[in-house]
mmCIF file of C-alpha atoms in Angstrom:
data_model
loop_
_atom_site.group_PDB
_atom_site.id
_atom_site.type_symbol
_atom_site.label_atom_id
_atom_site.label_comp_id
_atom_site.label_asym_id
_atom_site.label_seq_id
_atom_site.Cartn_x
_atom_site.Cartn_y
_atom_site.Cartn_z
ATOM 1 C CA UNK A 17 60.773 -19.891 -90.686
ATOM 2 C CA UNK A 18 57.662 -17.827 -90.018
ATOM 3 C CA UNK A 19 58.047 -18.274 -86.261
ATOM 4 C CA UNK A 20 61.701 -17.164 -86.474
ATOM 5 C CA UNK A 21 60.815 -13.939 -88.259
ATOM 6 C CA UNK A 22 57.775 -13.224 -86.090
ATOM 7 C CA UNK A 23 59.729 -13.232 -82.791
ATOM 8 C CA UNK A 24 61.966 -10.214 -83.592
ATOM 9 C CA UNK A 25 58.972 -8.352 -85.029
ATOM 10 C CA UNK A 26 57.041 -8.986 -81.830
ATOM 11 C CA UNK A 27 59.929 -7.527 -79.816
ATOM 12 C CA UNK A 28 60.053 -4.447 -82.049
ATOM 13 C CA UNK A 29 56.289 -3.957 -81.745
ATOM 14 C CA UNK A 30 56.525 -4.307 -77.961
ATOM 15 C CA UNK A 31 59.276 -1.688 -77.726
ATOM 16 C CA UNK A 32 57.257 0.700 -79.982
ATOM 17 C CA UNK A 33 60.376 2.318 -81.441
ATOM 18 C CA UNK A 34 58.357 4.980 -83.221
ATOM 19 C CA UNK A 35 57.321 6.533 -79.899
ATOM 20 C CA UNK A 36 60.875 7.024 -78.607
ATOM 21 C CA UNK A 37 61.839 10.539 -77.601
ATOM 22 C CA UNK A 38 64.618 12.487 -79.340
ATOM 23 C CA UNK A 39 67.176 11.783 -76.548
ATOM 24 C CA UNK A 40 66.419 8.072 -76.848
ATOM 25 C CA UNK A 41 66.893 8.171 -80.598
ATOM 26 C CA UNK A 42 70.160 10.097 -80.103
ATOM 27 C CA UNK A 43 71.407 7.386 -77.729
ATOM 28 C CA UNK A 44 70.481 4.755 -80.297
ATOM 29 C CA UNK A 45 72.550 6.646 -82.883
ATOM 30 C CA UNK A 46 75.521 6.754 -80.473
ATOM 31 C CA UNK A 47 75.307 2.984 -79.966
ATOM 32 C CA UNK A 48 75.219 2.431 -83.734
ATOM 33 C CA UNK A 49 78.277 4.707 -84.168
ATOM 34 C CA UNK A 50 80.202 2.818 -81.461
ATOM 35 C CA UNK A 51 79.390 -0.562 -82.973
ATOM 36 C CA UNK A 52 80.301 0.666 -86.473
ATOM 37 C CA UNK A 53 83.659 1.953 -85.234
ATOM 38 C CA UNK A 54 84.336 -1.372 -83.489
ATOM 39 C CA UNK A 55 83.507 -3.392 -86.595
ATOM 40 C CA UNK A 56 85.715 -1.135 -88.729
ATOM 41 C CA UNK A 57 88.758 -1.244 -86.412
ATOM 42 C CA UNK A 58 88.616 -4.706 -84.775
ATOM 43 C CA UNK A 59 86.014 -7.004 -86.392
ATOM 44 C CA UNK A 60 87.547 -10.210 -85.001
ATOM 45 C CA UNK A 61 87.838 -8.744 -81.507
ATOM 46 C CA UNK A 62 84.239 -7.527 -81.728
ATOM 47 C CA UNK A 63 82.947 -10.997 -82.637
ATOM 48 C CA UNK A 64 84.997 -12.685 -79.901
ATOM 49 C CA UNK A 65 83.684 -10.268 -77.285
ATOM 50 C CA UNK A 66 80.156 -10.607 -78.649
ATOM 51 C CA UNK A 67 80.299 -14.376 -78.144
ATOM 52 C CA UNK A 68 81.896 -13.962 -74.717
ATOM 53 C CA UNK A 69 79.161 -11.490 -73.815
ATOM 54 C CA UNK A 70 76.426 -13.935 -74.852
ATOM 55 C CA UNK A 71 77.953 -16.637 -72.632
ATOM 56 C CA UNK A 72 78.261 -14.220 -69.687
ATOM 57 C CA UNK A 73 74.769 -12.925 -70.370
ATOM 58 C CA UNK A 74 73.300 -16.430 -70.132
ATOM 59 C CA UNK A 75 74.770 -16.802 -66.628
ATOM 60 C CA UNK A 76 73.329 -13.420 -65.669
ATOM 61 C CA UNK A 77 69.993 -14.423 -67.211
ATOM 62 C CA UNK A 78 69.552 -17.555 -65.095
ATOM 63 C CA UNK A 79 70.652 -15.727 -61.932
ATOM 64 C CA UNK A 80 68.043 -13.072 -62.667
ATOM 65 C CA UNK A 81 65.491 -15.700 -63.716
ATOM 66 C CA UNK A 82 65.282 -17.139 -60.205
ATOM 67 C CA UNK A 83 64.980 -13.642 -58.765
ATOM 68 C CA UNK A 84 62.347 -12.677 -61.348
ATOM 69 C CA UNK A 85 60.243 -15.736 -60.497
ATOM 70 C CA UNK A 86 60.154 -14.860 -56.802
ATOM 71 C CA UNK A 87 59.795 -11.102 -57.270
ATOM 72 C CA UNK A 88 57.361 -11.229 -60.174
ATOM 73 C CA UNK A 89 55.157 -14.072 -58.948
ATOM 74 C CA UNK A 90 55.360 -13.773 -55.169
ATOM 75 C CA UNK A 91 56.068 -10.044 -54.831
ATOM 76 C CA UNK A 92 59.067 -10.560 -52.497
ATOM 77 C CA UNK A 93 62.223 -8.473 -53.010
ATOM 78 C CA UNK A 94 64.521 -11.389 -52.221
ATOM 79 C CA UNK A 95 67.951 -9.934 -51.419
ATOM 80 C CA UNK A 96 68.975 -13.347 -50.058
ATOM 81 C CA UNK A 97 69.047 -14.558 -53.673
ATOM 82 C CA UNK A 98 72.718 -13.488 -53.861
ATOM 83 C CA UNK A 99 73.487 -15.570 -50.779
ATOM 84 C CA UNK A 100 71.806 -18.637 -52.322
ATOM 85 C CA UNK A 101 73.830 -18.077 -55.503
ATOM 86 C CA UNK A 102 77.029 -17.893 -53.445
ATOM 87 C CA UNK A 103 76.081 -21.045 -51.542
ATOM 88 C CA UNK A 104 75.721 -22.853 -54.872
ATOM 89 C CA UNK A 105 79.361 -22.068 -55.699
ATOM 90 C CA UNK A 106 80.682 -22.956 -52.235
ATOM 91 C CA UNK A 107 78.491 -26.054 -52.122
ATOM 92 C CA UNK A 108 80.111 -27.271 -55.352
ATOM 93 C CA UNK A 109 83.524 -26.626 -53.781
ATOM 94 C CA UNK A 110 82.513 -28.711 -50.753
ATOM 95 C CA UNK A 111 81.219 -31.591 -52.882
ATOM 96 C CA UNK A 112 84.064 -31.668 -55.429
ATOM 97 C CA UNK A 113 87.210 -30.398 -53.670
ATOM 98 C CA UNK A 114 86.591 -31.457 -50.063
ATOM 99 C CA UNK A 115 84.380 -34.556 -50.346
ATOM 100 C CA UNK A 116 85.920 -35.865 -53.584
ATOM 101 C CA UNK A 117 82.695 -36.391 -55.550
ATOM 102 C CA UNK A 118 82.414 -35.563 -59.265
ATOM 103 C CA UNK A 119 81.422 -32.189 -60.649
ATOM 104 C CA UNK A 120 78.356 -33.807 -62.251
ATOM 105 C CA UNK A 121 77.197 -34.911 -58.808
ATOM 106 C CA UNK A 122 77.562 -31.322 -57.578
ATOM 107 C CA UNK A 123 75.587 -30.070 -60.578
ATOM 108 C CA UNK A 124 72.649 -32.254 -59.493
ATOM 109 C CA UNK A 125 72.836 -32.251 -55.702
ATOM 110 C CA UNK A 126 73.829 -28.674 -54.847
ATOM 111 C CA UNK A 127 70.875 -26.911 -56.581
ATOM 112 C CA UNK A 128 68.456 -29.264 -54.799
ATOM 113 C CA UNK A 129 70.120 -28.524 -51.437
ATOM 114 C CA UNK A 130 70.035 -24.766 -52.077
ATOM 115 C CA UNK A 131 66.392 -25.062 -53.158
ATOM 116 C CA UNK A 132 65.589 -26.875 -49.892
ATOM 117 C CA UNK A 133 67.260 -24.062 -47.941
ATOM 118 C CA UNK A 134 65.179 -21.558 -49.886
ATOM 119 C CA UNK A 135 62.013 -23.462 -48.949
ATOM 120 C CA UNK A 136 63.018 -23.368 -45.290
ATOM 121 C CA UNK A 137 63.463 -19.602 -45.557
ATOM 122 C CA UNK A 138 60.115 -19.207 -47.308
ATOM 123 C CA UNK A 139 58.150 -21.295 -44.819
ATOM 124 C CA UNK A 140 59.711 -19.873 -41.656
ATOM 125 C CA UNK A 141 60.099 -16.203 -42.609
ATOM 126 C CA UNK A 142 58.731 -14.988 -45.927
ATOM 127 C CA UNK A 143 55.312 -16.677 -45.909
ATOM 128 C CA UNK A 144 54.297 -14.272 -43.174
ATOM 129 C CA UNK A 145 55.248 -11.275 -45.349
ATOM 130 C CA UNK A 146 53.239 -12.005 -48.515
ATOM 131 C CA UNK A 147 51.000 -9.079 -49.382
ATOM 132 C CA UNK A 148 52.819 -6.759 -46.983
ATOM 133 C CA UNK A 149 55.044 -3.753 -47.566
ATOM 134 C CA UNK A 150 57.901 -4.650 -49.970
ATOM 135 C CA UNK A 151 60.493 -2.877 -47.789
ATOM 136 C CA UNK A 152 59.796 -5.346 -44.948
ATOM 137 C CA UNK A 153 60.550 -8.280 -47.250
ATOM 138 C CA UNK A 154 63.673 -6.509 -48.504
ATOM 139 C CA UNK A 155 64.980 -5.944 -44.959
ATOM 140 C CA UNK A 156 64.169 -9.499 -43.900
ATOM 141 C CA UNK A 157 65.924 -11.069 -46.875
ATOM 142 C CA UNK A 158 68.896 -8.711 -46.485
ATOM 143 C CA UNK A 159 69.246 -10.005 -42.928
ATOM 144 C CA UNK A 160 69.173 -13.580 -44.251
ATOM 145 C CA UNK A 161 71.820 -12.663 -46.839
ATOM 146 C CA UNK A 162 74.147 -11.316 -44.129
ATOM 147 C CA UNK A 163 73.665 -14.497 -42.082
ATOM 148 C CA UNK A 164 74.453 -16.675 -45.124
ATOM 149 C CA UNK A 165 77.561 -14.610 -45.883
ATOM 150 C CA UNK A 166 78.874 -14.856 -42.321
ATOM 151 C CA UNK A 167 78.098 -18.581 -42.139
ATOM 152 C CA UNK A 168 80.003 -19.061 -45.402
ATOM 153 C CA UNK A 169 82.973 -17.139 -44.019
ATOM 154 C CA UNK A 170 82.942 -19.276 -40.864
ATOM 155 C CA UNK A 171 82.737 -22.539 -42.822
ATOM 156 C CA UNK A 172 85.067 -21.933 -45.782
ATOM 157 C CA UNK A 173 87.059 -18.826 -44.790
ATOM 158 C CA UNK A 174 87.541 -15.564 -46.642
ATOM 159 C CA UNK A 175 90.164 -16.717 -49.153
ATOM 160 C CA UNK A 176 89.099 -17.128 -52.816
ATOM 161 C CA UNK A 177 88.713 -20.824 -53.715
ATOM 162 C CA UNK A 178 88.554 -22.988 -56.832
ATOM 163 C CA UNK A 179 87.845 -26.629 -57.639
ATOM 164 C CA UNK A 180 88.838 -28.824 -60.546
ATOM 165 C CA UNK A 181 86.330 -29.387 -63.336
ATOM 166 C CA UNK A 182 86.169 -32.574 -65.484
ATOM 167 C CA UNK A 183 88.663 -32.939 -68.324
ATOM 168 C CA UNK A 184 85.797 -32.810 -70.841
ATOM 169 C CA UNK A 185 85.014 -29.230 -69.724
ATOM 170 C CA UNK A 186 88.609 -28.008 -69.760
ATOM 171 C CA UNK A 187 90.315 -26.382 -72.720
ATOM 172 C CA UNK A 188 88.620 -24.402 -75.465
ATOM 173 C CA UNK A 189 86.750 -24.813 -78.729
ATOM 174 C CA UNK A 190 87.648 -22.976 -81.988
ATOM 175 C CA UNK A 191 84.913 -20.626 -83.207
ATOM 176 C CA UNK A 192 86.453 -19.364 -86.448
ATOM 177 C CA UNK A 193 87.691 -16.009 -85.139
ATOM 178 C CA UNK A 194 89.236 -17.368 -81.947
ATOM 179 C CA UNK A 195 88.613 -19.752 -79.068
ATOM 180 C CA UNK A 196 85.883 -20.053 -76.444
ATOM 181 C CA UNK A 197 86.278 -21.959 -73.186
ATOM 182 C CA UNK A 198 84.441 -25.300 -73.119
ATOM 183 C CA UNK A 199 83.064 -24.628 -69.622
ATOM 184 C CA UNK A 200 81.560 -21.423 -70.959
ATOM 185 C CA UNK A 201 79.833 -23.305 -73.796
ATOM 186 C CA UNK A 202 78.544 -25.856 -71.290
ATOM 187 C CA UNK A 203 77.181 -23.004 -69.185
ATOM 188 C CA UNK A 204 75.290 -21.623 -72.172
ATOM 189 C CA UNK A 205 73.826 -25.075 -72.862
ATOM 190 C CA UNK A 206 72.661 -25.624 -69.273
ATOM 191 C CA UNK A 207 71.317 -22.066 -69.003
ATOM 192 C CA UNK A 208 69.307 -22.538 -72.203
ATOM 193 C CA UNK A 209 67.760 -25.747 -70.830
ATOM 194 C CA UNK A 210 66.838 -23.961 -67.577
ATOM 195 C CA UNK A 211 65.260 -20.991 -69.369
ATOM 196 C CA UNK A 212 63.222 -23.135 -71.772
ATOM 197 C CA UNK A 213 62.182 -25.508 -68.981
ATOM 198 C CA UNK A 214 61.059 -22.649 -66.742
ATOM 199 C CA UNK A 215 59.046 -21.058 -69.525
ATOM 200 C CA UNK A 216 57.311 -24.345 -70.388
ATOM 201 C CA UNK A 217 56.536 -25.000 -66.710
ATOM 202 C CA UNK A 218 55.036 -21.583 -66.081
ATOM 203 C CA UNK A 219 53.206 -21.022 -69.382
ATOM 204 C CA UNK A 220 52.491 -24.473 -70.849
ATOM 205 C CA UNK A 221 51.400 -26.563 -67.850
ATOM 206 C CA UNK A 222 48.373 -26.677 -65.546
ATOM 207 C CA UNK A 223 50.737 -26.039 -62.612
ATOM 208 C CA UNK A 224 51.872 -22.745 -64.103
ATOM 209 C CA UNK A 225 48.271 -21.849 -64.899
ATOM 210 C CA UNK A 226 47.232 -22.367 -61.261
ATOM 211 C CA UNK A 227 50.150 -20.227 -60.061
ATOM 212 C CA UNK A 228 49.139 -17.372 -62.322
ATOM 213 C CA UNK A 229 45.478 -17.826 -61.321
ATOM 214 C CA UNK A 230 46.480 -17.522 -57.664
ATOM 215 C CA UNK A 231 48.268 -14.274 -58.395
ATOM 216 C CA UNK A 232 45.270 -12.813 -60.176
ATOM 217 C CA UNK A 233 42.694 -13.801 -57.529
ATOM 218 C CA UNK A 234 44.008 -15.850 -54.608
ATOM 219 C CA UNK A 235 40.658 -16.166 -52.813
ATOM 220 C CA UNK A 236 38.872 -17.467 -55.893
ATOM 221 C CA UNK A 237 41.724 -19.891 -56.673
ATOM 222 C CA UNK A 238 41.616 -21.309 -53.143
ATOM 223 C CA UNK A 239 37.793 -21.454 -53.296
ATOM 224 C CA UNK A 240 37.976 -23.852 -56.276
ATOM 225 C CA UNK A 241 40.467 -26.079 -54.437
ATOM 226 C CA UNK A 242 43.913 -24.861 -55.533
ATOM 227 C CA UNK A 243 46.505 -25.163 -52.746
ATOM 228 C CA UNK A 244 48.153 -21.771 -53.264
ATOM 229 C CA UNK A 245 50.646 -21.843 -50.316
ATOM 230 C CA UNK A 246 52.104 -25.146 -51.541
ATOM 231 C CA UNK A 247 52.414 -23.846 -55.083
ATOM 232 C CA UNK A 248 54.145 -20.665 -53.929
ATOM 233 C CA UNK A 249 56.585 -22.807 -51.930
ATOM 234 C CA UNK A 250 57.339 -24.812 -55.075
ATOM 235 C CA UNK A 251 58.022 -21.554 -56.960
ATOM 236 C CA UNK A 252 60.402 -20.473 -54.199
ATOM 237 C CA UNK A 253 62.168 -23.837 -54.373
ATOM 238 C CA UNK A 254 62.509 -23.443 -58.138
ATOM 239 C CA UNK A 255 63.889 -19.892 -57.910
ATOM 240 C CA UNK A 256 66.350 -20.856 -55.152
ATOM 241 C CA UNK A 257 67.508 -24.001 -56.976
ATOM 242 C CA UNK A 258 68.160 -21.953 -60.145
ATOM 243 C CA UNK A 259 70.281 -19.548 -58.054
ATOM 244 C CA UNK A 260 72.228 -22.531 -56.686
ATOM 245 C CA UNK A 261 72.720 -23.953 -60.170
ATOM 246 C CA UNK A 262 74.011 -20.603 -61.422
ATOM 247 C CA UNK A 263 76.439 -20.557 -58.496
ATOM 248 C CA UNK A 264 77.761 -24.017 -59.376
ATOM 249 C CA UNK A 265 78.351 -22.964 -63.000
ATOM 250 C CA UNK A 266 79.963 -19.658 -62.051
ATOM 251 C CA UNK A 267 82.147 -21.332 -59.435
ATOM 252 C CA UNK A 268 83.307 -23.905 -61.976
ATOM 253 C CA UNK A 269 84.280 -21.168 -64.419
ATOM 254 C CA UNK A 270 85.907 -18.530 -62.215
ATOM 255 C CA UNK A 271 86.078 -19.879 -58.653
ATOM 256 C CA UNK A 272 84.324 -18.313 -55.665
ATOM 257 C CA UNK A 273 84.808 -15.637 -53.006
ATOM 258 C CA UNK A 274 82.651 -13.856 -50.454
ATOM 259 C CA UNK A 275 82.010 -10.830 -52.670
ATOM 260 C CA UNK A 276 80.271 -12.783 -55.430
ATOM 261 C CA UNK A 277 76.872 -12.903 -53.707
ATOM 262 C CA UNK A 278 76.512 -9.134 -53.293
ATOM 263 C CA UNK A 279 78.021 -8.400 -56.710
ATOM 264 C CA UNK A 280 75.682 -10.690 -58.601
ATOM 265 C CA UNK A 281 72.507 -9.951 -56.684
ATOM 266 C CA UNK A 282 72.947 -6.274 -57.600
ATOM 267 C CA UNK A 283 73.387 -7.283 -61.231
ATOM 268 C CA UNK A 284 70.335 -9.542 -60.989
ATOM 269 C CA UNK A 285 68.188 -6.661 -59.700
ATOM 270 C CA UNK A 286 69.478 -4.454 -62.533
ATOM 271 C CA UNK A 287 68.570 -7.143 -65.066
ATOM 272 C CA UNK A 288 65.083 -7.638 -63.636
ATOM 273 C CA UNK A 289 64.445 -3.873 -63.665
ATOM 274 C CA UNK A 290 65.762 -3.465 -67.212
ATOM 275 C CA UNK A 291 63.791 -6.475 -68.464
ATOM 276 C CA UNK A 292 60.643 -5.474 -66.589
ATOM 277 C CA UNK A 293 59.407 -6.793 -63.244
ATOM 278 C CA UNK A 294 57.282 -9.900 -63.741
ATOM 279 C CA UNK A 295 58.592 -10.756 -67.208
ATOM 280 C CA UNK A 296 60.599 -13.971 -67.539
ATOM 281 C CA UNK A 297 61.229 -13.203 -71.207
ATOM 282 C CA UNK A 298 62.381 -9.705 -70.264
ATOM 283 C CA UNK A 299 64.910 -11.059 -67.757
ATOM 284 C CA UNK A 300 66.460 -13.299 -70.406
ATOM 285 C CA UNK A 301 66.671 -10.505 -72.989
ATOM 286 C CA UNK A 302 68.001 -8.078 -70.381
ATOM 287 C CA UNK A 303 70.631 -10.564 -69.163
ATOM 288 C CA UNK A 304 71.908 -11.018 -72.693
ATOM 289 C CA UNK A 305 71.830 -7.259 -73.354
ATOM 290 C CA UNK A 306 73.867 -6.457 -70.257
ATOM 291 C CA UNK A 307 76.257 -9.384 -70.706
ATOM 292 C CA UNK A 308 77.024 -8.334 -74.272
ATOM 293 C CA UNK A 309 77.319 -4.669 -73.255
ATOM 294 C CA UNK A 310 79.847 -5.482 -70.520
ATOM 295 C CA UNK A 311 82.071 -7.324 -72.979
ATOM 296 C CA UNK A 312 81.637 -5.112 -76.064
ATOM 297 C CA UNK A 313 81.644 -1.622 -74.483
ATOM 298 C CA UNK A 314 85.397 -1.538 -73.637
ATOM 299 C CA UNK A 315 86.274 -2.640 -77.182
ATOM 300 C CA UNK A 316 83.837 -0.108 -78.651
ATOM 301 C CA UNK A 317 85.204 2.926 -76.794
ATOM 302 C CA UNK A 318 88.784 1.835 -77.574
ATOM 303 C CA UNK A 319 87.915 1.578 -81.270
ATOM 304 C CA UNK A 320 86.211 4.984 -81.216
ATOM 305 C CA UNK A 321 89.333 6.481 -79.588
ATOM 306 C CA UNK A 322 91.430 4.955 -82.375
ATOM 307 C CA UNK A 323 89.144 6.248 -85.139
ATOM 308 C CA UNK A 324 88.880 9.780 -83.739
ATOM 309 C CA UNK A 325 92.408 10.036 -82.301
ATOM 310 C CA UNK A 326 90.963 11.169 -78.944
ATOM 311 C CA UNK A 327 92.615 8.971 -76.304
ATOM 312 C CA UNK A 328 90.339 10.345 -73.552
ATOM 313 C CA UNK A 329 87.440 8.361 -75.047
ATOM 314 C CA UNK A 330 89.133 5.103 -73.991
ATOM 315 C CA UNK A 331 87.777 5.071 -70.435
ATOM 316 C CA UNK A 332 89.380 2.361 -68.299
ATOM 317 C CA UNK A 333 86.991 0.090 -66.408
ATOM 318 C CA UNK A 334 83.898 1.166 -68.311
ATOM 319 C CA UNK A 335 82.672 -2.438 -68.450
ATOM 320 C CA UNK A 336 81.959 -2.368 -64.707
ATOM 321 C CA UNK A 337 79.570 0.575 -64.909
ATOM 322 C CA UNK A 338 77.877 -0.421 -68.165
ATOM 323 C CA UNK A 339 75.008 -2.373 -66.459
ATOM 324 C CA UNK A 340 74.035 0.698 -64.454
ATOM 325 C CA UNK A 341 74.286 2.986 -67.490
ATOM 326 C CA UNK A 342 72.011 0.601 -69.399
ATOM 327 C CA UNK A 343 69.539 0.609 -66.482
ATOM 328 C CA UNK A 344 69.453 4.409 -66.312
ATOM 329 C CA UNK A 345 68.947 4.742 -70.051
ATOM 330 C CA UNK A 346 66.160 2.149 -70.129
ATOM 331 C CA UNK A 347 64.355 3.688 -67.146
ATOM 332 C CA UNK A 348 64.531 7.144 -68.747
ATOM 333 C CA UNK A 349 63.042 5.776 -71.950
ATOM 334 C CA UNK A 350 60.675 3.185 -70.507
ATOM 335 C CA UNK A 351 60.141 3.374 -66.694
ATOM 336 C CA UNK A 352 58.522 -0.071 -66.469
ATOM 337 C CA UNK A 353 61.465 -1.783 -68.192
ATOM 338 C CA UNK A 354 61.633 -3.297 -71.656
ATOM 339 C CA UNK A 355 58.834 -5.838 -71.178
ATOM 340 C CA UNK A 356 57.326 -4.951 -67.784
ATOM 341 C CA UNK A 357 53.667 -4.352 -67.115
ATOM 342 C CA UNK A 358 52.418 -0.802 -66.831
ATOM 343 C CA UNK A 359 51.867 0.365 -63.273
ATOM 344 C CA UNK A 360 54.572 -1.634 -61.486
ATOM 345 C CA UNK A 361 57.281 1.019 -61.662
ATOM 346 C CA UNK A 362 55.503 4.073 -63.012
#
């Protein structure tokens, strides 16, 4: 019980709410007003969207987690991450729909294959860019992303595709105030395992300790016998495989098309910036924050329009711009992100 109560207090201490400026406090008041109006007008709808937002946020969190590992630990702005995510979805389509294997096989094999592709990219291209100007890495990985996108178009075409998921993942589960899709619950479960596993690997094992030692002082780490290049390659494999896994889960839930890579890599960058570059915990919190905001914001503005009688407040399509509004607000309040280290972005 003590650990449960200490975690939220640690977050509050980290955010240092007492130091917020007046505009930040005013924004906080607006959020509270919107949520209060939503609870008063549509409590059931609010809860359903809150749960849907958590599920969506977990997908965003693991997409951003792979990006955060590579950006935070290796210092590479990996724009190709969106292409690896897209390949995860199309790879699952190839395994399940075209080759006739089970979805569970795709869930195991495709992330490993995408991770191997990521290693190939790291060894042949990115290893030469470590320690260099970030814009060079960004341009190089953007070029890789374009090549992946065009190769995907050549292989699977430009038409949106879907594949059948197992019967055990079809249908929905009652949650008291409505239903939630079983595949979405399964996604939350897998995402939670990935997040906990990644944290334990990086912060509770000797391997993670050597990675962080290499980042602090690479020459000293190599002097005492730590093989830093191999460890960085393993981190790249891990980040790429997580992107592939997220693609498999997203493809199973909604299908796949060529726009998904660019769309989600932008969201992943937003999440990493909001959470704070270099913070795995921040990426998870940020993913949940943005996922919930995307689902709850449309309901909130609609409820506020109902309460006030001002129809103009019900802005259509606001969910699509919410991630970028959240990013702007967070950067105005805290330029290094919610849990980022001072000096990286300010």
